[in-house]
Short mmCIF file of C-alpha atoms and ligand atoms in Angstrom, two decimals:
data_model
loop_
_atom_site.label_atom_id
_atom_site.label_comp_id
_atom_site.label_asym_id
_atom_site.label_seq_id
_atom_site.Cartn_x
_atom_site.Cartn_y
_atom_site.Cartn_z
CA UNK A 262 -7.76 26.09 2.06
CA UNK A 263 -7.27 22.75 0.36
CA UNK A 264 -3.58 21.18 0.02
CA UNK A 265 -3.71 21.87 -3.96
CA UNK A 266 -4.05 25.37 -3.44
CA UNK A 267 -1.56 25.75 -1.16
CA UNK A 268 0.89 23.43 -3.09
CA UNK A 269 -0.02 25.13 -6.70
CA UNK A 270 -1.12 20.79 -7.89
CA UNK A 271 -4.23 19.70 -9.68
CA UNK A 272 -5.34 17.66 -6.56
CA UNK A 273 -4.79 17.81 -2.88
CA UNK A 274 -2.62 14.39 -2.66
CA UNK A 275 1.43 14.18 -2.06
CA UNK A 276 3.40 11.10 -2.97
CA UNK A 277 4.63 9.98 0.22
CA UNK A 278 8.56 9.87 0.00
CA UNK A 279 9.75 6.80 -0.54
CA UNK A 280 13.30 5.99 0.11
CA UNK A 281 15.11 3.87 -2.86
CA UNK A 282 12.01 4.28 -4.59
CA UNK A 283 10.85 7.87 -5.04
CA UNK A 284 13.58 8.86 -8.00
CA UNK A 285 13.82 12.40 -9.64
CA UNK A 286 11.94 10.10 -12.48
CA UNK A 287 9.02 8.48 -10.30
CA UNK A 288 8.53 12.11 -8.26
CA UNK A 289 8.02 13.99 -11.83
CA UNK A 290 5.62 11.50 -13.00
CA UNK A 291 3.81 12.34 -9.84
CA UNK A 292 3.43 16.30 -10.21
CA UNK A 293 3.15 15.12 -14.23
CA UNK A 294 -0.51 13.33 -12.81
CA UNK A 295 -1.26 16.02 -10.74
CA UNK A 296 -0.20 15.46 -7.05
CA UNK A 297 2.76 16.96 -5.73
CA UNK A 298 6.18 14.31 -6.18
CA UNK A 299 8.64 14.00 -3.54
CA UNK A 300 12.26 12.42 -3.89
CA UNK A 301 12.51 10.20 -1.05
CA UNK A 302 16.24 11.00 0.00
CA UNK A 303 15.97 8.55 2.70
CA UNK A 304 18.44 5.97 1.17
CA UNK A 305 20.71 8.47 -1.00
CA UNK A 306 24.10 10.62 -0.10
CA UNK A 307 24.24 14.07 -0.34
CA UNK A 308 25.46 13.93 -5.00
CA UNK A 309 22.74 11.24 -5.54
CA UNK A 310 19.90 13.77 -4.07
CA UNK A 311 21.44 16.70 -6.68
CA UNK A 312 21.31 14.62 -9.62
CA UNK A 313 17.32 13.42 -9.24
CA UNK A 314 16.77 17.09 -8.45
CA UNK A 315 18.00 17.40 -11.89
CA UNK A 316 16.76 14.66 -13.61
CA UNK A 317 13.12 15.53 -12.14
CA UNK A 318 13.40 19.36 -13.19
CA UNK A 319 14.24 18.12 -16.63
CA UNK A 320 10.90 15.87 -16.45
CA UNK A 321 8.06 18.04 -15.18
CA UNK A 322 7.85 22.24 -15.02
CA UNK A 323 5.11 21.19 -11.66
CA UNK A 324 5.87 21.69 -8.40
CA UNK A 325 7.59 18.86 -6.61
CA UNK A 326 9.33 18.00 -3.11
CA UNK A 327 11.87 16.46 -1.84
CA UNK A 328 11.48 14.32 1.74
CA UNK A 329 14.43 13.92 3.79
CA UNK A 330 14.74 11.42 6.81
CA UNK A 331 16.83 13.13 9.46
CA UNK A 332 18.90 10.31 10.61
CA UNK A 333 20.08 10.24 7.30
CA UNK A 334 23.92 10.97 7.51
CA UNK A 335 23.93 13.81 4.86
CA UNK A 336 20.61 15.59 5.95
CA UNK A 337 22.79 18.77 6.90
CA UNK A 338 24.05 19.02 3.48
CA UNK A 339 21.21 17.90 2.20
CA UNK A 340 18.97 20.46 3.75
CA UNK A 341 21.99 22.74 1.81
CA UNK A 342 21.04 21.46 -1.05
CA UNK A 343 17.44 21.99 -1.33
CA UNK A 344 18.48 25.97 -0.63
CA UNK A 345 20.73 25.67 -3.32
CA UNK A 346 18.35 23.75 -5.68
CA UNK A 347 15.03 26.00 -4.71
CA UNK A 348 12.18 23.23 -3.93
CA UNK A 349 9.11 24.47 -3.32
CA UNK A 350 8.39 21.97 -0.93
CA UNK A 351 10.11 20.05 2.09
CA UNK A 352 8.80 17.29 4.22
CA UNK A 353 10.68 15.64 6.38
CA UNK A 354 10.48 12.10 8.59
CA UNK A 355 12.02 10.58 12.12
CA UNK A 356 12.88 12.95 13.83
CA UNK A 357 12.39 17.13 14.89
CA UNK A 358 13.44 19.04 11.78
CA UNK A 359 13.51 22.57 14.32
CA UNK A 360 16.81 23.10 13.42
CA UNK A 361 16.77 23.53 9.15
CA UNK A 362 13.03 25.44 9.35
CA UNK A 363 14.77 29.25 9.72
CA UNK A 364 16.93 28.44 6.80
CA UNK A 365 14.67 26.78 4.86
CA UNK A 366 11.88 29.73 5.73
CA UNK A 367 14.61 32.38 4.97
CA UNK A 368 14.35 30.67 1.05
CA UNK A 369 10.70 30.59 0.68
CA UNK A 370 10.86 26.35 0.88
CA UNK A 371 7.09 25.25 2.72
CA UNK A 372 8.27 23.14 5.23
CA UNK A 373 6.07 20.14 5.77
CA UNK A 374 7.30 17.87 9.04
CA UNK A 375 5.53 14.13 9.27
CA UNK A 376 4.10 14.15 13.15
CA UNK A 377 3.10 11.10 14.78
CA UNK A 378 1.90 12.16 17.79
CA UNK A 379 0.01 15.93 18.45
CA UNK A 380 3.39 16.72 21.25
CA UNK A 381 5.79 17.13 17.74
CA UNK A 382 3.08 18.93 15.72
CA UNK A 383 2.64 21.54 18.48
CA UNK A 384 6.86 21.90 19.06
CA UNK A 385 7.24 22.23 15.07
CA UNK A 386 4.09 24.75 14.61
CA UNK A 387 6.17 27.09 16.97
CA UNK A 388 9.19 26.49 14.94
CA UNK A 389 7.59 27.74 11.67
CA UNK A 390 6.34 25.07 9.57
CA UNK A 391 3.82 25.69 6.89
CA UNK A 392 1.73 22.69 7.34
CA UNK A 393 2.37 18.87 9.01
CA UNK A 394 1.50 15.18 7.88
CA UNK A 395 -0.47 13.12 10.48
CA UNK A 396 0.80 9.71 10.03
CA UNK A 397 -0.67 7.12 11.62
CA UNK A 398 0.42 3.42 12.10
CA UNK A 399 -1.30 2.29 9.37
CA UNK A 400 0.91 3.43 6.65
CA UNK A 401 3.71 1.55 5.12
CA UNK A 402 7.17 2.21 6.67
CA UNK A 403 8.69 3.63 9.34
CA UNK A 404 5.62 4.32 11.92
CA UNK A 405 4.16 5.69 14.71
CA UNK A 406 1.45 4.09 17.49
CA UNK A 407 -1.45 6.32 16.93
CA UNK A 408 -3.61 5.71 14.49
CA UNK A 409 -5.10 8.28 11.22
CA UNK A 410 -8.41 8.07 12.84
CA UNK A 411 -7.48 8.92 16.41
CA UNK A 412 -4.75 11.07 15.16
CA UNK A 413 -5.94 13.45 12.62
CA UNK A 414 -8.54 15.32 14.32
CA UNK A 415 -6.62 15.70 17.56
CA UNK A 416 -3.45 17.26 15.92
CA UNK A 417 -5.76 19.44 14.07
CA UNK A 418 -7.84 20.90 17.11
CA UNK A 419 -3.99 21.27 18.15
CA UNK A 420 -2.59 23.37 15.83
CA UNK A 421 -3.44 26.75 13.49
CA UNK A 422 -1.59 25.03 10.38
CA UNK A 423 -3.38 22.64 7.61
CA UNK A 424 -2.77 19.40 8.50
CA UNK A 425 -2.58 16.69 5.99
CA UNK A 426 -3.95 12.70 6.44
CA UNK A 427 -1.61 10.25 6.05
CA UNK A 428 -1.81 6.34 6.62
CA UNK A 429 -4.62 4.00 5.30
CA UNK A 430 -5.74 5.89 2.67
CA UNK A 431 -6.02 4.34 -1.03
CA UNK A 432 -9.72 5.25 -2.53
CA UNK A 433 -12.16 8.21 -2.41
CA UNK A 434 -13.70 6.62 0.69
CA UNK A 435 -10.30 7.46 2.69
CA UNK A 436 -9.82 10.55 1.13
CA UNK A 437 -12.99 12.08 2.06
CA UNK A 438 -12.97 10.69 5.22
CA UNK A 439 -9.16 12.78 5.89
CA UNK A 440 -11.23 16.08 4.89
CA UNK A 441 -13.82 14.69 7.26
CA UNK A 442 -11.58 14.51 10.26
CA UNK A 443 -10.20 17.99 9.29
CA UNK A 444 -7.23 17.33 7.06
CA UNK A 445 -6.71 19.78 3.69
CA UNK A 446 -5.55 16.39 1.64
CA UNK A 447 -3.90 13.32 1.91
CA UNK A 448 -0.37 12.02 1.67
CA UNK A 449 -0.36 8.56 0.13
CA UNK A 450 2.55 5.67 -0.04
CA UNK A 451 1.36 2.09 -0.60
CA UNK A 452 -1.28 2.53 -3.45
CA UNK A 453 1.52 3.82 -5.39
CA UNK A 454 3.63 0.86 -5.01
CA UNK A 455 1.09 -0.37 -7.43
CA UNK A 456 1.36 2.52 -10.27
CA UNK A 457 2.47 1.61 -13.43
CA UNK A 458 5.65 3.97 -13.40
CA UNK A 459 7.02 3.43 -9.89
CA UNK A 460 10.15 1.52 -10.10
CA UNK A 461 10.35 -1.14 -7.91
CA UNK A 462 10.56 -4.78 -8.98
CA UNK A 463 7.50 -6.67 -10.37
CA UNK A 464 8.12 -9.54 -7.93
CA UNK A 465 7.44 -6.54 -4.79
CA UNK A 466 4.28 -5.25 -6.85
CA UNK A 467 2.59 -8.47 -7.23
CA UNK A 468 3.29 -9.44 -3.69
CA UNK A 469 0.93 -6.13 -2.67
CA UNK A 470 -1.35 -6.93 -5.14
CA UNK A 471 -1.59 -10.20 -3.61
CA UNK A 472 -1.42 -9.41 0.10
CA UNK A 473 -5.05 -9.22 2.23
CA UNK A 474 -5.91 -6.89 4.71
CA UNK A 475 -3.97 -8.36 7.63
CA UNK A 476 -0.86 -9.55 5.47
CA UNK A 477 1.15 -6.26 7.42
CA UNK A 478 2.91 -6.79 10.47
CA UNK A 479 5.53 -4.27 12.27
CA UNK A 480 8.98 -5.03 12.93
CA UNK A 481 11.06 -3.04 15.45
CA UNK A 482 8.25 -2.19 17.92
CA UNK A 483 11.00 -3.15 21.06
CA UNK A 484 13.68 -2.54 19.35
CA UNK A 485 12.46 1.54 19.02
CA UNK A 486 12.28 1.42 14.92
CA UNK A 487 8.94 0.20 14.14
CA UNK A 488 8.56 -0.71 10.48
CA UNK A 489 5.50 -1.56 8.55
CA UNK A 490 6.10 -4.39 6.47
CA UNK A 491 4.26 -7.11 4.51
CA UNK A 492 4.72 -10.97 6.52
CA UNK A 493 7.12 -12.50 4.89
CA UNK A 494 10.31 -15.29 6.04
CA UNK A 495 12.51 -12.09 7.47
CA UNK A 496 9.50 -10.72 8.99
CA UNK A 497 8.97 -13.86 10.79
CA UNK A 498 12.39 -14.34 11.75
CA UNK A 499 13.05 -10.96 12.38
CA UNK A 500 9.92 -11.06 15.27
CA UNK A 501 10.79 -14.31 16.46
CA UNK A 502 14.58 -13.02 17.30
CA UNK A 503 12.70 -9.49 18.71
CA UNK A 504 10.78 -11.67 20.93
CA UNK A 505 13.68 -13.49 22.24
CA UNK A 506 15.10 -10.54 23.32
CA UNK A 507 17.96 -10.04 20.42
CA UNK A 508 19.92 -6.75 20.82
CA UNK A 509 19.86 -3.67 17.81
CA UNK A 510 23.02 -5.07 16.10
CA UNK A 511 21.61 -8.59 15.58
CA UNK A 512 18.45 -7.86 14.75
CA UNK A 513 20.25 -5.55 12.07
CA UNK A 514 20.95 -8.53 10.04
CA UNK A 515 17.66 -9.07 8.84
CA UNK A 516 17.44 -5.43 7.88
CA UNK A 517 20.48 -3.94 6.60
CA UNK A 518 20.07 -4.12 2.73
CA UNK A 519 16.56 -5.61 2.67
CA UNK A 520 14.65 -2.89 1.67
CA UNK A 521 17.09 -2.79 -1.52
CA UNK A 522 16.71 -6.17 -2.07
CA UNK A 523 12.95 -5.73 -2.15
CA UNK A 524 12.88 -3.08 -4.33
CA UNK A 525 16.14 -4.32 -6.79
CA UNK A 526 16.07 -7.62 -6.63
CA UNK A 527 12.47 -8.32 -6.34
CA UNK A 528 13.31 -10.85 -3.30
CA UNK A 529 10.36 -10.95 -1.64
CA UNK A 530 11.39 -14.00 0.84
CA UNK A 531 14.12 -11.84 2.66
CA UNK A 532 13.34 -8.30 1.44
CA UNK A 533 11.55 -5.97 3.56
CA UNK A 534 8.38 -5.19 1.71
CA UNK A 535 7.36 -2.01 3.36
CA UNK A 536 3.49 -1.86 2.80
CA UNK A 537 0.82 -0.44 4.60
CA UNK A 538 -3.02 -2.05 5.69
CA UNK A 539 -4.19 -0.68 3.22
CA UNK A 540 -2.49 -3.14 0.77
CA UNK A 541 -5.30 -5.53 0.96
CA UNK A 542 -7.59 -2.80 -1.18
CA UNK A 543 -4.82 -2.53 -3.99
CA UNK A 544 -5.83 -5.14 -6.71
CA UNK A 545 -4.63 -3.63 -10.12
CA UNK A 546 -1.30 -1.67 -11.36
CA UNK A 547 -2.55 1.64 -12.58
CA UNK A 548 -0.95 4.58 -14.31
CA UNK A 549 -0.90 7.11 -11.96
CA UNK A 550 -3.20 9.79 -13.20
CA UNK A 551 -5.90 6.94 -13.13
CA UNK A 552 -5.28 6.44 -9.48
CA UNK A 553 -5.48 10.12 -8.46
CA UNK A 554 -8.38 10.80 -10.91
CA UNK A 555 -10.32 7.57 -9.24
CA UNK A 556 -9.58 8.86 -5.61
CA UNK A 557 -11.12 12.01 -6.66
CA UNK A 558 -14.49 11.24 -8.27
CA UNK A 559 -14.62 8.43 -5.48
CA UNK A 560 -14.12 11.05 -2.82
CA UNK A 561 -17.05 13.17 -4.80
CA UNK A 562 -19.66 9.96 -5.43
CA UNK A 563 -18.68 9.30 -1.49
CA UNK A 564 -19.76 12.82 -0.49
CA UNK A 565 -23.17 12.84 -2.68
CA UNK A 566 -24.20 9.42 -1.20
CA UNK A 567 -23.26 10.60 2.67
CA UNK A 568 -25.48 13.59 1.85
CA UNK A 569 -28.57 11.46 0.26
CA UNK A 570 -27.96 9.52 3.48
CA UNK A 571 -27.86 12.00 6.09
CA UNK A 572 -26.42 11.35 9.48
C1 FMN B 865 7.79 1.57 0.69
C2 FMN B 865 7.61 2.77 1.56
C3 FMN B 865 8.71 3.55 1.90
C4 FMN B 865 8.55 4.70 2.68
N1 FMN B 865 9.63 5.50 2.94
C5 FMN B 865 9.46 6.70 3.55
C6 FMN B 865 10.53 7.63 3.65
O1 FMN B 865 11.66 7.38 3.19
N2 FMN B 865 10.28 8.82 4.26
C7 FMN B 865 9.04 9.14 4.78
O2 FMN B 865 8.87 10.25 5.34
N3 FMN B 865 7.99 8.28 4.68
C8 FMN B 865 8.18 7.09 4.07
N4 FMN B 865 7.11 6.23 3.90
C9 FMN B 865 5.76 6.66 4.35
C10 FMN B 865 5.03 7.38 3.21
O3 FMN B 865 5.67 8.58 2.88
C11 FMN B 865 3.56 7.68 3.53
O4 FMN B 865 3.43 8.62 4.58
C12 FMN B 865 2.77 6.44 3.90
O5 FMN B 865 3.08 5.39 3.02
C13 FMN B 865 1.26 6.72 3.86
O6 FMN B 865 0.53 5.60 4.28
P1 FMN B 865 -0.01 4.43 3.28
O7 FMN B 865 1.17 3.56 3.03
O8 FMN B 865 -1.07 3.78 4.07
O9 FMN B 865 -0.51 5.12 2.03
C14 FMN B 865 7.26 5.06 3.16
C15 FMN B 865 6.17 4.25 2.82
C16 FMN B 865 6.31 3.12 2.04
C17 FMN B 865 5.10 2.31 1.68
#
């Protein structure tokens, strides 16, 4: 089964969640385009998550999600509130969502965990959830070590649920090559950075317009939050204080508020542009049903040359 039929979308892609950036506004002109929309309630308390719910049911009658980080604060009434507000569709990153799955189960949510490692897809398949996102390190924000191409395949000879590609995936090329290492579809973050209606500031689009393939670097990697991020000033200074050995609360400085600012303020000198590798293939804003429709019919054209090819 392919991820649009079990997710009821025109195509088998999901906007990634993206917190301060995936509104009730940006996730409904997702599903509008035909992938499924999340609200990334990564950066919002417990009233701000009701009121996108709203604002994206009044915006698009398509299915749509809602991720949820669990180190968020308010996931507990959060994870209420998506009972309460009947989403389809949960996924959820850092962290073991075991707890919420029965609940969310018992009101017909699918529950979709991001694994980065094949240890948490196996624990969360016996839990109950519907399918899981392979992330690899790749991807733009918070990450794992493994990579999509190592990763994929081995959490899907793992487990009996689809198992969707996430991480360095931006064309038809990528796409096809997820379905190639056994994934249903593809869950995609920094290409839409560079979509016409997300909302983040022009100064943080042109930067990933402008960034090449090895512009990404990860922050956090000692310090146990590993963020992928495009080089910047408080990426440099950030690494250079890591290095040194600087402890969780100074290091904190450099991050607390700079994703925000990014996004806000367009300040892409101490922002923290979260980006993934694949940035260095995103060269144009698009609307977003051009992106999706150009993954597809690249994914297609792909296929039809691999076959003239053979093996
Ligand atoms: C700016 C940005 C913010 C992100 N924030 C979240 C988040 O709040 N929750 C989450 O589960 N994943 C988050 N991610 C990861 C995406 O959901 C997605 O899995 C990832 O971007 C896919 O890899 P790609 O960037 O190579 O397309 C974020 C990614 C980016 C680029």
């Amino acid at each position: 089964m392919r991820l649009n039929q079990l997710l009821g979308t025109e195509f088998p892609l999901i906007q990634g969640g993206m917190a301060n950036i995936a509104t009730g506004k940006f996730a409904a002109a997702v599903s509008n385009a035909g992938a499924l929309g999340l609200i990334g309630a990564g950066g919002m308390k417990a009233d701000q998550l009701r009121e996108e719910i709203r604002i994206c049911k009044s915006l698009t009658d398509k299915p749509f999600g809602v991720n949820i980080m669990l180190m968020n604060p308010d996931a507990d009434e959060m994870a209420r509130i998506v009972i309460d507000e009947q989403i389809p569709v949960v996924t959820t990153g850092a962290g073991n969502p075991g707890k919420y799955v029965p609940a969310w189960k018992a009101a017909g949510i699918k529950v979709i965990p991001v694994v980065p490692a094949v240890v948490l897809a196996k624990r969360l398949v016996a839990a109950g959830v519907d399918a899981v996102i392979a992330e690899g390190t790749e991807s733009g924000g918070h990450v794992g070590e493994m990579t999509t191409m190592a990763l994929v395949p081995q959490v899907a000879d793992a487990v009996d649920v689809p198992v969707i590609a996430a991480g360095g995936i931006a064309d038809g090329r990528g796409l096809m090559a997820a379905f190639a290492l056994g994934a249903v579809g593809a869950q995609l973050g920094t290409c839409l950075l560079a979509s016409e209606e997300c909302p983040i500031h022009e100064n943080y689009k042109a930067a990933i317009l402008k960034a090449a393939d090895s512009d990404t670097t990860v922050t956090g990697r000692i310090a146990g939050v590993p963020v992928r991020i495009l080089k910047n000033r408080m990426a440099r200074q950030y690494l250079k204080q890591e290095k040194a050995g600087a402890d969780k609360m100074e290091l904190e400085k450099y991050t607390l508020g700079s994703l925000r600012r990014a996004v806000f303020d367009g300040d892409v000198d101490t922002g923290s542009l979260m980006a993934g590798q694949v940035a260095g293939m995103v060269h144009e804003i698009r609307p977003l049903r051009a992106i999706f429709e150009d993954m597809m019919s690249g994914a297609k054209d792909c296929l039809a040359r691999l076959n003239e090819e053979g093996v």
